[in-house]
XYZ file of C-alpha atoms in Angstrom:
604
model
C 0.000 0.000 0.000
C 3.113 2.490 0.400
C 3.647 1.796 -2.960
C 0.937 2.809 -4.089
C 0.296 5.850 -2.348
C 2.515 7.984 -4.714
C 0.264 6.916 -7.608
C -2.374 9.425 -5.842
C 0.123 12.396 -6.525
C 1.210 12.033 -9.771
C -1.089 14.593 -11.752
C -1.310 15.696 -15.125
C -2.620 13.292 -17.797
C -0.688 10.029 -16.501
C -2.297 10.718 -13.260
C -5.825 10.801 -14.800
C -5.009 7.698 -15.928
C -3.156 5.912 -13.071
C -5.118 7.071 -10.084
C -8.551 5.671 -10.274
C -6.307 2.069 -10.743
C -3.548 2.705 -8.179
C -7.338 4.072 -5.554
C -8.885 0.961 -6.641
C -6.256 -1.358 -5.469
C -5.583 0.567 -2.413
C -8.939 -0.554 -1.623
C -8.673 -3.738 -2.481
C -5.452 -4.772 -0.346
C -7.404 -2.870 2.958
C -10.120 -4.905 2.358
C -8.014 -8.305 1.775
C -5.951 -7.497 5.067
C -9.301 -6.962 6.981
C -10.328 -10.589 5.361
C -6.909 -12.032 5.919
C -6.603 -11.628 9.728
C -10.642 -12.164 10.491
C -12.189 -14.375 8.047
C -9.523 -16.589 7.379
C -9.115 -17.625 10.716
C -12.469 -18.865 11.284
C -12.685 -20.565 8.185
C -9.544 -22.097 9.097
C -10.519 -23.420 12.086
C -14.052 -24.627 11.067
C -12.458 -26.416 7.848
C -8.641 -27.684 8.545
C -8.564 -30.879 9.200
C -6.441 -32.207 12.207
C -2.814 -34.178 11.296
C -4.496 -37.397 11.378
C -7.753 -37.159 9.504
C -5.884 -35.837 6.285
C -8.248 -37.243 3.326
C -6.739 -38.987 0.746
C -5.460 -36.678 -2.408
C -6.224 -36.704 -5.593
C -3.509 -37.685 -8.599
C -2.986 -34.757 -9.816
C -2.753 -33.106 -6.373
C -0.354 -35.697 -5.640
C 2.176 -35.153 -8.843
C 1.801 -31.270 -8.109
C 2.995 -31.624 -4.676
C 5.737 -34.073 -5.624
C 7.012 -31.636 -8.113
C 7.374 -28.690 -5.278
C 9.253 -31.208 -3.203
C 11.499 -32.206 -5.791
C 11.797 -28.461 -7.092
C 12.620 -27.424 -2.726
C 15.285 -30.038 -2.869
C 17.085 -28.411 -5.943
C 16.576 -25.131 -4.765
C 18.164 -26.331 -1.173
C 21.386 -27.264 -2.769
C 21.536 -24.538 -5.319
C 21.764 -22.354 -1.651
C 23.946 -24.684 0.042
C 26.772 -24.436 -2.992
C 25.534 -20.120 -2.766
C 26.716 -20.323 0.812
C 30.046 -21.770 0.388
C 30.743 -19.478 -2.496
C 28.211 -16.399 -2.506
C 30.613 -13.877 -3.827
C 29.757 -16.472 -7.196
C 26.448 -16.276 -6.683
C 26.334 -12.674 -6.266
C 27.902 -11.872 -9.386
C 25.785 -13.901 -11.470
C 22.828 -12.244 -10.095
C 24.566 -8.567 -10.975
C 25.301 -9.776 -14.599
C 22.005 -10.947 -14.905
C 20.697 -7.157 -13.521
C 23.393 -5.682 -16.581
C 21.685 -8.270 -18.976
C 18.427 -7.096 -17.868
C 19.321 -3.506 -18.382
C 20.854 -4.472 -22.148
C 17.217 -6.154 -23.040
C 15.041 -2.974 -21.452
C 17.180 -0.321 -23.989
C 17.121 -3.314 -26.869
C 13.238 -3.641 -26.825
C 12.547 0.191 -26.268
C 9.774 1.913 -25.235
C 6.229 3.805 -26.348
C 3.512 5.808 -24.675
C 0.806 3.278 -25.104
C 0.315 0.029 -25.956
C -1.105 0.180 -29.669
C -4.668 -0.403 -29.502
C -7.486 -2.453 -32.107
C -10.368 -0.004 -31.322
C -12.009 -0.817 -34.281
C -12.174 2.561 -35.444
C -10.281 4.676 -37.565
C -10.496 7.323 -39.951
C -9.545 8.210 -43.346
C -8.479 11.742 -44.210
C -7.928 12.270 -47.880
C -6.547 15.338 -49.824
C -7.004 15.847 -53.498
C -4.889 18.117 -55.832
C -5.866 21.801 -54.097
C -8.491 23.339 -56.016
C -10.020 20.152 -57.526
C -14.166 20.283 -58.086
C -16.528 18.735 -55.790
C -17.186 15.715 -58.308
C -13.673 14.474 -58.695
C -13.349 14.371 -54.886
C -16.992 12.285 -54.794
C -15.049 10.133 -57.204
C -12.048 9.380 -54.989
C -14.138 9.199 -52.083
C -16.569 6.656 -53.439
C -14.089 4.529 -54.524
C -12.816 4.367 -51.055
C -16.210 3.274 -50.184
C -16.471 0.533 -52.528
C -12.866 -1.180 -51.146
C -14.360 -0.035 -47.375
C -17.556 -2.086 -48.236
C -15.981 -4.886 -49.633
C -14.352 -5.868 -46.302
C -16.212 -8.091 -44.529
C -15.210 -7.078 -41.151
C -16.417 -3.345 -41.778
C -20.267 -2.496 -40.476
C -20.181 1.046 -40.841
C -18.704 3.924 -43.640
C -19.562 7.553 -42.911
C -17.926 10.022 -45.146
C -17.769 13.732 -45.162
C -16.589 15.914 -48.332
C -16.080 19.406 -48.109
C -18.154 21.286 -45.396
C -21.310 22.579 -45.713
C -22.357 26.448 -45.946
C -21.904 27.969 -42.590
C -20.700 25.355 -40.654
C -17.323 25.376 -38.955
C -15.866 22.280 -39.122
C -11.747 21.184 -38.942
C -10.289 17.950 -40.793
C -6.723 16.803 -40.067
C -5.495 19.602 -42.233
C -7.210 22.705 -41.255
C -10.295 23.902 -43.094
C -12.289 21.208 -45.262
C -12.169 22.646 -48.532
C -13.581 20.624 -51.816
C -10.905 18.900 -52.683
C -10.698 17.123 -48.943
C -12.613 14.539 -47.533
C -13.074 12.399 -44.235
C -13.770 8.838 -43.948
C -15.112 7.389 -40.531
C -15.294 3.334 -40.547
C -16.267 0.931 -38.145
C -15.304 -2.608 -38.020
C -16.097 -5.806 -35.709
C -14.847 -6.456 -32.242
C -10.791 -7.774 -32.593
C -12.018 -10.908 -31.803
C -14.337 -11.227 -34.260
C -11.998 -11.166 -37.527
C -9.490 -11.764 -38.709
C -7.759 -8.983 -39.789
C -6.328 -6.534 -37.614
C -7.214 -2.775 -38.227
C -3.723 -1.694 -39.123
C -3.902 -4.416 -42.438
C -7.435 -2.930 -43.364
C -5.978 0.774 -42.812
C -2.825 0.066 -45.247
C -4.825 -2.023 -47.380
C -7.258 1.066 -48.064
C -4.488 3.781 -47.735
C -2.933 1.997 -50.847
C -5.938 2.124 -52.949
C -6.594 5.401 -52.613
C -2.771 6.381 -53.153
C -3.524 4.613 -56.611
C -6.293 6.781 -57.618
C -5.354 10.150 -59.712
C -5.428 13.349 -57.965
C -4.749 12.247 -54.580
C -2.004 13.599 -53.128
C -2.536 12.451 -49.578
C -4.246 9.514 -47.831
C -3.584 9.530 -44.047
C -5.608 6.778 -42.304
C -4.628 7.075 -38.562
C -7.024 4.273 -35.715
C -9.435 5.929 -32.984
C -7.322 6.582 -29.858
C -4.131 6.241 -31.578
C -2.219 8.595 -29.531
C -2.568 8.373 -25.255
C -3.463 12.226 -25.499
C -6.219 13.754 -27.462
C -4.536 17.067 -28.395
C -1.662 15.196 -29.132
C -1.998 15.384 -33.048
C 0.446 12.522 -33.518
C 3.493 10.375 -32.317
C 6.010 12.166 -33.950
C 5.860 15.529 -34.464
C 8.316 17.475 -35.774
C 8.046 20.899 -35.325
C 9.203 23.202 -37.473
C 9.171 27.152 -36.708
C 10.132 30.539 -38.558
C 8.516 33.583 -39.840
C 8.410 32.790 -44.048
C 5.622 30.333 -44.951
C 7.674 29.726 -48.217
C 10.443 28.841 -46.277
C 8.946 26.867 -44.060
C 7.718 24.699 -46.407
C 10.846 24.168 -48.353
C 12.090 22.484 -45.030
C 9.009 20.555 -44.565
C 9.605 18.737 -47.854
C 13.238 18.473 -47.130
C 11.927 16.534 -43.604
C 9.752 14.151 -45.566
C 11.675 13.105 -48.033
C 14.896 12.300 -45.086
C 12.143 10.217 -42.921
C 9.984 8.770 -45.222
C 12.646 5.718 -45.520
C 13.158 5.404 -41.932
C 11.303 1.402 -40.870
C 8.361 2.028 -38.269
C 7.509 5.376 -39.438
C 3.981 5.249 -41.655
C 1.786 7.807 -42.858
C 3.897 11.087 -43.016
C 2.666 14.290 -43.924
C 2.975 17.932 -43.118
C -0.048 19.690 -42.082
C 0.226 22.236 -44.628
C 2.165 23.561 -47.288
C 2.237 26.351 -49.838
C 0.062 24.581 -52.580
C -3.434 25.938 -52.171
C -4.411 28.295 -54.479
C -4.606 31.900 -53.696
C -6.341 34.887 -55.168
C -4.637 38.201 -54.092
C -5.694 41.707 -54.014
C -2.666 43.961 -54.200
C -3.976 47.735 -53.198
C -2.174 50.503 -54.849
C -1.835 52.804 -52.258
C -1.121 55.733 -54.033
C -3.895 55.542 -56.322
C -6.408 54.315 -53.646
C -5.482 57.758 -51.222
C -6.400 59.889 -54.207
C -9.758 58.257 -54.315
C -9.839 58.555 -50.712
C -10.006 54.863 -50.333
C -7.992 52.883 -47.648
C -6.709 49.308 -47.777
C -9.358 47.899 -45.487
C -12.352 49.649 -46.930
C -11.385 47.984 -50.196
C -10.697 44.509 -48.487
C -14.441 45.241 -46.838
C -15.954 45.312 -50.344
C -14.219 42.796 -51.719
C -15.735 40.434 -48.880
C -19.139 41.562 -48.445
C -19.309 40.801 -52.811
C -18.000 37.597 -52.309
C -19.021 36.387 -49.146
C -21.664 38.653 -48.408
C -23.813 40.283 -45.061
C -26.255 39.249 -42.841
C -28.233 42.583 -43.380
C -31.581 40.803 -41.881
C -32.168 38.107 -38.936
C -35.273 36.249 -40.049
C -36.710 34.874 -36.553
C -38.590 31.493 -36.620
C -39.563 29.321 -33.535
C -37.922 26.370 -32.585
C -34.715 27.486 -32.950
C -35.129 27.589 -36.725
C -33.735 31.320 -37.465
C -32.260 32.219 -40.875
C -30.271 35.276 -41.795
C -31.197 36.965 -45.032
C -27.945 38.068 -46.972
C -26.861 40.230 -49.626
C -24.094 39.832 -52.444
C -23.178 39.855 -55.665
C -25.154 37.290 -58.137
C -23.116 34.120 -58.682
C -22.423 35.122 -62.633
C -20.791 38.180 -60.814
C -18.575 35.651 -58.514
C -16.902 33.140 -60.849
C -13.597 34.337 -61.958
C -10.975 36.986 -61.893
C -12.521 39.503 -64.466
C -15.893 39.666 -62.018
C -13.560 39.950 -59.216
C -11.613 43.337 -60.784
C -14.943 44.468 -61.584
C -16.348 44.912 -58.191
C -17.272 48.267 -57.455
C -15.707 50.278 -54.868
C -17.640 53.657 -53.520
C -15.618 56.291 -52.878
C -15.398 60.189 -51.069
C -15.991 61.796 -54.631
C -19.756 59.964 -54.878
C -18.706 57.695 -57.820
C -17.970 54.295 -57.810
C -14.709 52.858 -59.295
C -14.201 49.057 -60.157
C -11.401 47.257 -58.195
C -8.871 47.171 -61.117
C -8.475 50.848 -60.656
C -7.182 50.774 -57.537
C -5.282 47.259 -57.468
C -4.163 44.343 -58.950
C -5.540 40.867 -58.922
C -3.217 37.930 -59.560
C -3.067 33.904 -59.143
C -0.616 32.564 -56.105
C -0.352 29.516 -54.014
C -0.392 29.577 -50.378
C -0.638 27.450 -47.406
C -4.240 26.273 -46.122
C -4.025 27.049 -42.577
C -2.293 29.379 -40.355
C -0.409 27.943 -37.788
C 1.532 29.607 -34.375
C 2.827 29.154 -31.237
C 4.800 31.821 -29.477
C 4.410 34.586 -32.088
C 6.161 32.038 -34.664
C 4.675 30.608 -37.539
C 5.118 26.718 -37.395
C 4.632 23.763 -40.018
C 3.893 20.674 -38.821
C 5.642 17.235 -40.208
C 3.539 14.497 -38.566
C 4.023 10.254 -38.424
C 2.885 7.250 -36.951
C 4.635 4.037 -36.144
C 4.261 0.154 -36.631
C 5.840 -2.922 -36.070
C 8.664 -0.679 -34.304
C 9.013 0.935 -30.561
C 8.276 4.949 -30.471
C 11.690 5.612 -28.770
C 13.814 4.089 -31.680
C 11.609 5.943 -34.558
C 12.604 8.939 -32.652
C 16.011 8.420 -32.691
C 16.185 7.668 -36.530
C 14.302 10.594 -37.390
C 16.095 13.120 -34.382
C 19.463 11.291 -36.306
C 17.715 12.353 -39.940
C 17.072 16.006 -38.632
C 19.791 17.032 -37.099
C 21.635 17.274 -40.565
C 18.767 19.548 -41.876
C 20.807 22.838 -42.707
C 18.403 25.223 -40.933
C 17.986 28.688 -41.920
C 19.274 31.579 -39.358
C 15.948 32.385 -37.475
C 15.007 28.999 -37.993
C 14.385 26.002 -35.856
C 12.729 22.566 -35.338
C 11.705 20.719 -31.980
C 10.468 16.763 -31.815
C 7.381 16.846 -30.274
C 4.421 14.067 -30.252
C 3.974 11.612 -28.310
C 7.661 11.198 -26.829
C 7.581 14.229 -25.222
C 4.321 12.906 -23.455
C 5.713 9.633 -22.734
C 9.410 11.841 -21.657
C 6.806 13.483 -19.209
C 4.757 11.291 -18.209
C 8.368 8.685 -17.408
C 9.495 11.221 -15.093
C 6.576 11.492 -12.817
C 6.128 7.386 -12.935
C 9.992 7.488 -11.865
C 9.329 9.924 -9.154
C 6.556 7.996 -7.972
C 8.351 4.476 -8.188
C 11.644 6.304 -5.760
C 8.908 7.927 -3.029
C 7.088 3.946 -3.332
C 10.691 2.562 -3.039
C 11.744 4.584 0.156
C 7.906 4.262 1.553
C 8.782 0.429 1.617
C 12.407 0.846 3.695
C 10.453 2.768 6.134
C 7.359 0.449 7.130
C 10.290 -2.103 6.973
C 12.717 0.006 9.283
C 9.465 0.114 11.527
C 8.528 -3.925 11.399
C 12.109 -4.902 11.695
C 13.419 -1.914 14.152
C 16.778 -2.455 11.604
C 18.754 -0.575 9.093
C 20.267 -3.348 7.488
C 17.548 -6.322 7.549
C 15.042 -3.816 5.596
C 18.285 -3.078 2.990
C 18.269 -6.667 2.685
C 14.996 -7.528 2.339
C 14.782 -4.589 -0.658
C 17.381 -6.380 -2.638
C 14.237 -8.004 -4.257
C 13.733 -4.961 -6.068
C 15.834 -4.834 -8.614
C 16.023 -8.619 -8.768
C 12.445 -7.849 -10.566
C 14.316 -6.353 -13.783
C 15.376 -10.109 -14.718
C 12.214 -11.210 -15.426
C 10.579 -8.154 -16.516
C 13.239 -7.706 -19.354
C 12.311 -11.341 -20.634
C 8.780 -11.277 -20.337
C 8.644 -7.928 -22.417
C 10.979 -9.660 -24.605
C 8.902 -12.986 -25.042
C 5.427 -11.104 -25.345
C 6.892 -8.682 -27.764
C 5.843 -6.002 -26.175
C 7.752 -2.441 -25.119
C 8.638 -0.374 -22.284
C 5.540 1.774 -21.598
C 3.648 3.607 -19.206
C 1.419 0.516 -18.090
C 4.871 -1.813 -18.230
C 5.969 1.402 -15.265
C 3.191 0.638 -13.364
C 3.311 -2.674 -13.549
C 7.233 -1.936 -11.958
C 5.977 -0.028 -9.074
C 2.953 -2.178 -8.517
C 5.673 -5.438 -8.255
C 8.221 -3.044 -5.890
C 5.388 -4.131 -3.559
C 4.872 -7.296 -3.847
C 8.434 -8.829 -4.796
C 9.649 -7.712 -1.085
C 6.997 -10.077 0.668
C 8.615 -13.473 -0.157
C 11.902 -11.560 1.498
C 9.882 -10.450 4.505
C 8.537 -13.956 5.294
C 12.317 -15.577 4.728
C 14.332 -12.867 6.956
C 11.531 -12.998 9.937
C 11.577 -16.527 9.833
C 15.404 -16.489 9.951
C 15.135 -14.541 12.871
C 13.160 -16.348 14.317
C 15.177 -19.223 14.083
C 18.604 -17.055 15.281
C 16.689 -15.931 18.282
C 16.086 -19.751 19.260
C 19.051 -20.643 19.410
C 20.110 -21.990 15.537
C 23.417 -21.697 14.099
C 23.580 -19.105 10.971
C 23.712 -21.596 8.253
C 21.006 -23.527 9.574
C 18.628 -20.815 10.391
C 18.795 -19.993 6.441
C 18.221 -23.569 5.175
C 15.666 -24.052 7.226
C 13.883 -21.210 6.769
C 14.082 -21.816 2.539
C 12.830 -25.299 3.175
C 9.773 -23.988 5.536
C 8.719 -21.040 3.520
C 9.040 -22.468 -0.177
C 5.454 -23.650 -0.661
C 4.200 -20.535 0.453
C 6.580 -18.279 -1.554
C 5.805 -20.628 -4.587
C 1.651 -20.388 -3.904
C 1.659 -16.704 -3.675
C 3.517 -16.440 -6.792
C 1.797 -18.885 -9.007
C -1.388 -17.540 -7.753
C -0.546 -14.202 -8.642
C 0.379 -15.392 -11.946
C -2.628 -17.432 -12.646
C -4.553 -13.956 -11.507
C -2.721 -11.575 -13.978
C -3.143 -14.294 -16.877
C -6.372 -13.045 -18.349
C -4.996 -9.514 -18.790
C -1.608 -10.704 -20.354
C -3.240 -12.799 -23.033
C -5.305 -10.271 -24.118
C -8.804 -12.038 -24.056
C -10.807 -9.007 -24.218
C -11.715 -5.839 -26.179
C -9.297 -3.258 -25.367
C -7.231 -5.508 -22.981
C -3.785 -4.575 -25.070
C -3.755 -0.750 -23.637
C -3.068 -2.855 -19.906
C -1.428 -5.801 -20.909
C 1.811 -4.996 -19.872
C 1.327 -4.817 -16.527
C 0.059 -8.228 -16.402
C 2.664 -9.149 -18.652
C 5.749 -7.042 -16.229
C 3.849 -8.879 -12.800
C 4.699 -12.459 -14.489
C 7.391 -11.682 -15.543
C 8.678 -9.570 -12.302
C 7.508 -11.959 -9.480
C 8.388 -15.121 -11.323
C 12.222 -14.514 -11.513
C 12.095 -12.370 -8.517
C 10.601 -15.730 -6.375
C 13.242 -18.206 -7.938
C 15.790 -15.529 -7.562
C 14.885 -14.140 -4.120
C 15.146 -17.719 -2.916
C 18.611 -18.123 -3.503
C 20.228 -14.583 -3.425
C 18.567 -12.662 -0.451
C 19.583 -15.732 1.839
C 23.219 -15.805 0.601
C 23.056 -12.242 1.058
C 21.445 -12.380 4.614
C 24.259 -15.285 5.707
C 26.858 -13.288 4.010
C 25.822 -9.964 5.928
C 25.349 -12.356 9.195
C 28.645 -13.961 8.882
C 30.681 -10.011 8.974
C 28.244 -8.938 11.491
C 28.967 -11.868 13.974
C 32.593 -11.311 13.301
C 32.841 -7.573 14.006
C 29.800 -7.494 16.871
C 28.497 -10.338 18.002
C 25.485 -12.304 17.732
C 23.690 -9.729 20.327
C 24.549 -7.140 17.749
C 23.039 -8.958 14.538
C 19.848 -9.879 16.063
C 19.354 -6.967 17.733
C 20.144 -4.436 15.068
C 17.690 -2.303 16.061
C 19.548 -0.814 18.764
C 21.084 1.087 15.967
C 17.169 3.075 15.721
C 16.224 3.453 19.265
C 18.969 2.826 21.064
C 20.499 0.360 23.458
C 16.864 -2.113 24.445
C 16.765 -2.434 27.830
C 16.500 -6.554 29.372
């Protein structure tokens, strides 16, 4: 429960996410301790049966119990050679932590888990400017390969936007030649296909098609944060759009090789067409005209104003506006022609006062800190976050950048850089919570330094079970870490008291350790395969939506399995190791009663 405690405090978004879990288990070990030392008595004593009315057991019972014994036996001369040479053992156990360490930065890490929602959407870009109807034609054929699929149940699409709505696709403003695909598909465990093969598969068909210049296809929930736009994001910033864009296609043609990285595009660039109004200033001052009283005209011809509000009930209103006629709106000869009242009482068309000319600029308008910024966004598959990053920070840094120019690698890894330092933070204050309820059980320094050598026994098995289920470092393999700094210190617990116990009746060093491994294996071994068989569900995945938390079941097996076999062998060594230098400097008064080191000299 000190553990967990931390978890409370962790804020921001992987505290959102952690807390109601790390609450929920709080609760759950009060309530087991409250069981444990009421309930379980009584049912103990109603249901044991006494040493001679043991009922016979069945086969398999039999073989199971067999196996411990002959597994106790093998584990009790595995200690006895770690006691005559432990400073063998001991290093085995550290290369194995270095090994460990080698596998976590092999595998590498992600935010999340990826995750089979069965939902994704399809953003698709035609050539900018392209008619309604060539768009429709693109887009239905995405339909068509959509409805062919057998696992798909639902296809919205959305083309455009209508008139007076306010709507934002992946790129900015919908325009005609952009569309948006929503599908749906069957639960995961009702096909066949995952949703990533389905998303490539329909990625590659529109890719095909003439006049698409971008096909993005990107799963529901495919980033742990919502504003996060992406995983990678690179971030590029300066003040000249044109420039700006020159780098962005520079960026995407150095990653677009790099394995793992999928789908990248830019979230604009200069390749929308433009009409612009260029105001001769001169000219327009004579006339008595100003820059924005010609830019006002220009837009209430084209666009119009809502010169009436027509009421109607239910919420039904409708705003009567005024404009040129749509002959009047179609080209750039109606657009020079629009007249422009001036001081003098006469009205002058727009190609007196300015110039009207074809250009190509970017779709949307992006900033952050004053700066203009283009976006260069990517997903990953089949390959962790952390080395994707690395490629494409490698790719990057030889950019030749501009003076006044610069580019920052945003995304998902600095959420997951974030979120890793507050799960570290967390994991230390659970670590040093532990020493001190052990300090206060044991009255000891050094018994609760031994007992926390479980700790980072852990890594040995977590390593290999990430390794096995092919999974990476993430925020739910962290928890899963901090939830086992917990639990991989009870099998210690139970073998030090017990050796103790033993020590303060009398038994020689050596002894006291054997015996205590012989009396506490079937417990250590029950807790452990019972915690495995618990976490088993989870790490195999059998429901909907189970891969976001699979690691941690995956990290507990892992963690407790090689911790158990492992804590059996090395904190005992250890303990007679630490025992054997105590006696010889102190005395055997001083090594069982360590405490005396908190609170002092006890008195008899």
């Amino acid at each position: 429960m000190a553990v967990l405690v931390p978890l409370l405090f962790l804020g921001g978004f992987v505290g959102k996410l952690f807390g109601p879990l790390a609450l929920t288990v709080l609760f759950a070990l009060g309530a087991s301790f409250v069981v444990s030392v009421t309930m379980i008595p009584l049912l103990a004593a109603l249901w044991l049966l006494p040493a001679g009315n043991k009922t016979k057991q069945p086969g398999w019972q039999s073989a199971f119990q067999g196996g411990l014994d002959k597994l106790r036996q093998q584990y009790l001369q595995l200690l006895h050679w770690g006691i005559q040479h432990p400073w063998r053992l001991l290093s085995i156990a550290a290369l194995l932590l270095v090994a460990s360490a080698q596998v976590m930065a092999w595998i590498g890490s992600e935010m999340l888990p990826k995750f089979d929602s069965g939902s994704f959407d399809v953003s698709i870009d035609m050539t900018p400017g392209t008619p309604l109807e060539i768009t429709q034609e693109a887009v239905a054929l995405a339909e068509k390969r959509l409805l062919a699929e057998p696992s798909v149940t639902d296809v919205s699409s959305q083309i455009g936007y209508e008139a007076g709505g306010h709507f934002l696709g992946s790129r900015g403003a919908m325009s005609t030649s952009q569309a948006q695909i929503t599908v749906t598909l069957t639960a995961r465990t009702e096909r066949d296909r995952t949703i990533w093969d389905v998303m490539s598969d329909v990625r590659r068909t529109l890719l095909n098609h003439p006049g698409v210049v971008l096909a993005i296809t990107r799963e529901k929930g495919g980033t742990a944060r919502s504003t996060t736009a992406a995983p990678i994001d690179i971030r590029l910033s300066g003040l000249d759009p044109e420039v700006l864009d020159r780098l962005a296609r520079e960026v995407l043609m150095r990653i677009s090789t790099i394995p793992g990285l999928v789908n990248p595009y830019a979230n604009w660039l200069v390749d929308t067409p433009e009409v612009h109004v260029n105001v001769d200033h001169v000219r327009a001052a004579e006339l008595g005209l100003t820059g924005q009283q010609v830019a006002d005209a220009v837009y209430l011809a084209m666009e119009g104003s809502a010169v009436t509000p027509y009421r109607q009930p239910y919420d039904r209103d409708l705003d009567v506006f005024v404009r040129y006629i749509e002959g009047d709106r179609l080209n750039l000869q109606a657009l020079e022609n629009i007249m422009l009242p001036t001081l003098h009482g006469i009205s002058v068309p727009v190609r007196e006062v300015a110039k009207v000319e074809w250009r190509t600029g970017p779709r949307i308008v992006t900033r952050e800190d004053y700066r203009q910024t283009l976006d260069v966004l990517g997903f990953t598959r089949d390959r962790p976050l952390s080395q994707v990053i690395s490629d494409v920070r490698s790719s990057v840094d030889e950019l030749a950048l501009p003076v006044g120019y610069e580019f920052s690698i945003t995304g998902e890894q600095t959420d997951f850089e974030t979120a890793r330092s507050r799960m570290l933070r967390a994991l230390a204050f659970g670590i040093f919570a532990v020493y001190l309820v052990l300090v206060a059980q044991f009255r000891s320094f050094s018994h609760p330094a031994t007992i926390m050598v479980a700790i980072p026994l852990q890594f040995v098995g977590v390593s290999l079970a990430l390794l096995v289920a092919g999974k990476y470092l993430s925020m739910p393999a962290l928890l899963g870490i901090i939830l086992l700094t917990g639990t991989v210190v009870n099998n210690s617990i139970v073998l030090i008291d017990y050796m103790l116990q033993q020590l303060r009746g009398g038994a020689e060093l050596q002894a006291a350790v054997m015996e205590s491994v012989a009396v506490r294996f079937r417990p250590i071994m029950m807790t452990a395969l019972s915690d495995v068989a618990g976490m088993l569900p989870l790490a195999l995945e059998l429901a909907v939506g189970a891969e976001r938390f699979s690691p941690i079941a995956t990290v507990v097996i892992g963690g407790i399995l090689a911790a158990t076999l492992l804590t059996l062998v090395v904190i005992p060594v250890l303990f007679h190791l630490i025992g054997v230098v105590q006696l010889r400097r102190r005395g055997a008064d001083a090594f069982l009663q360590d405490e005396a080191l908190l609170i002092g000299l006890r008195q008899p």
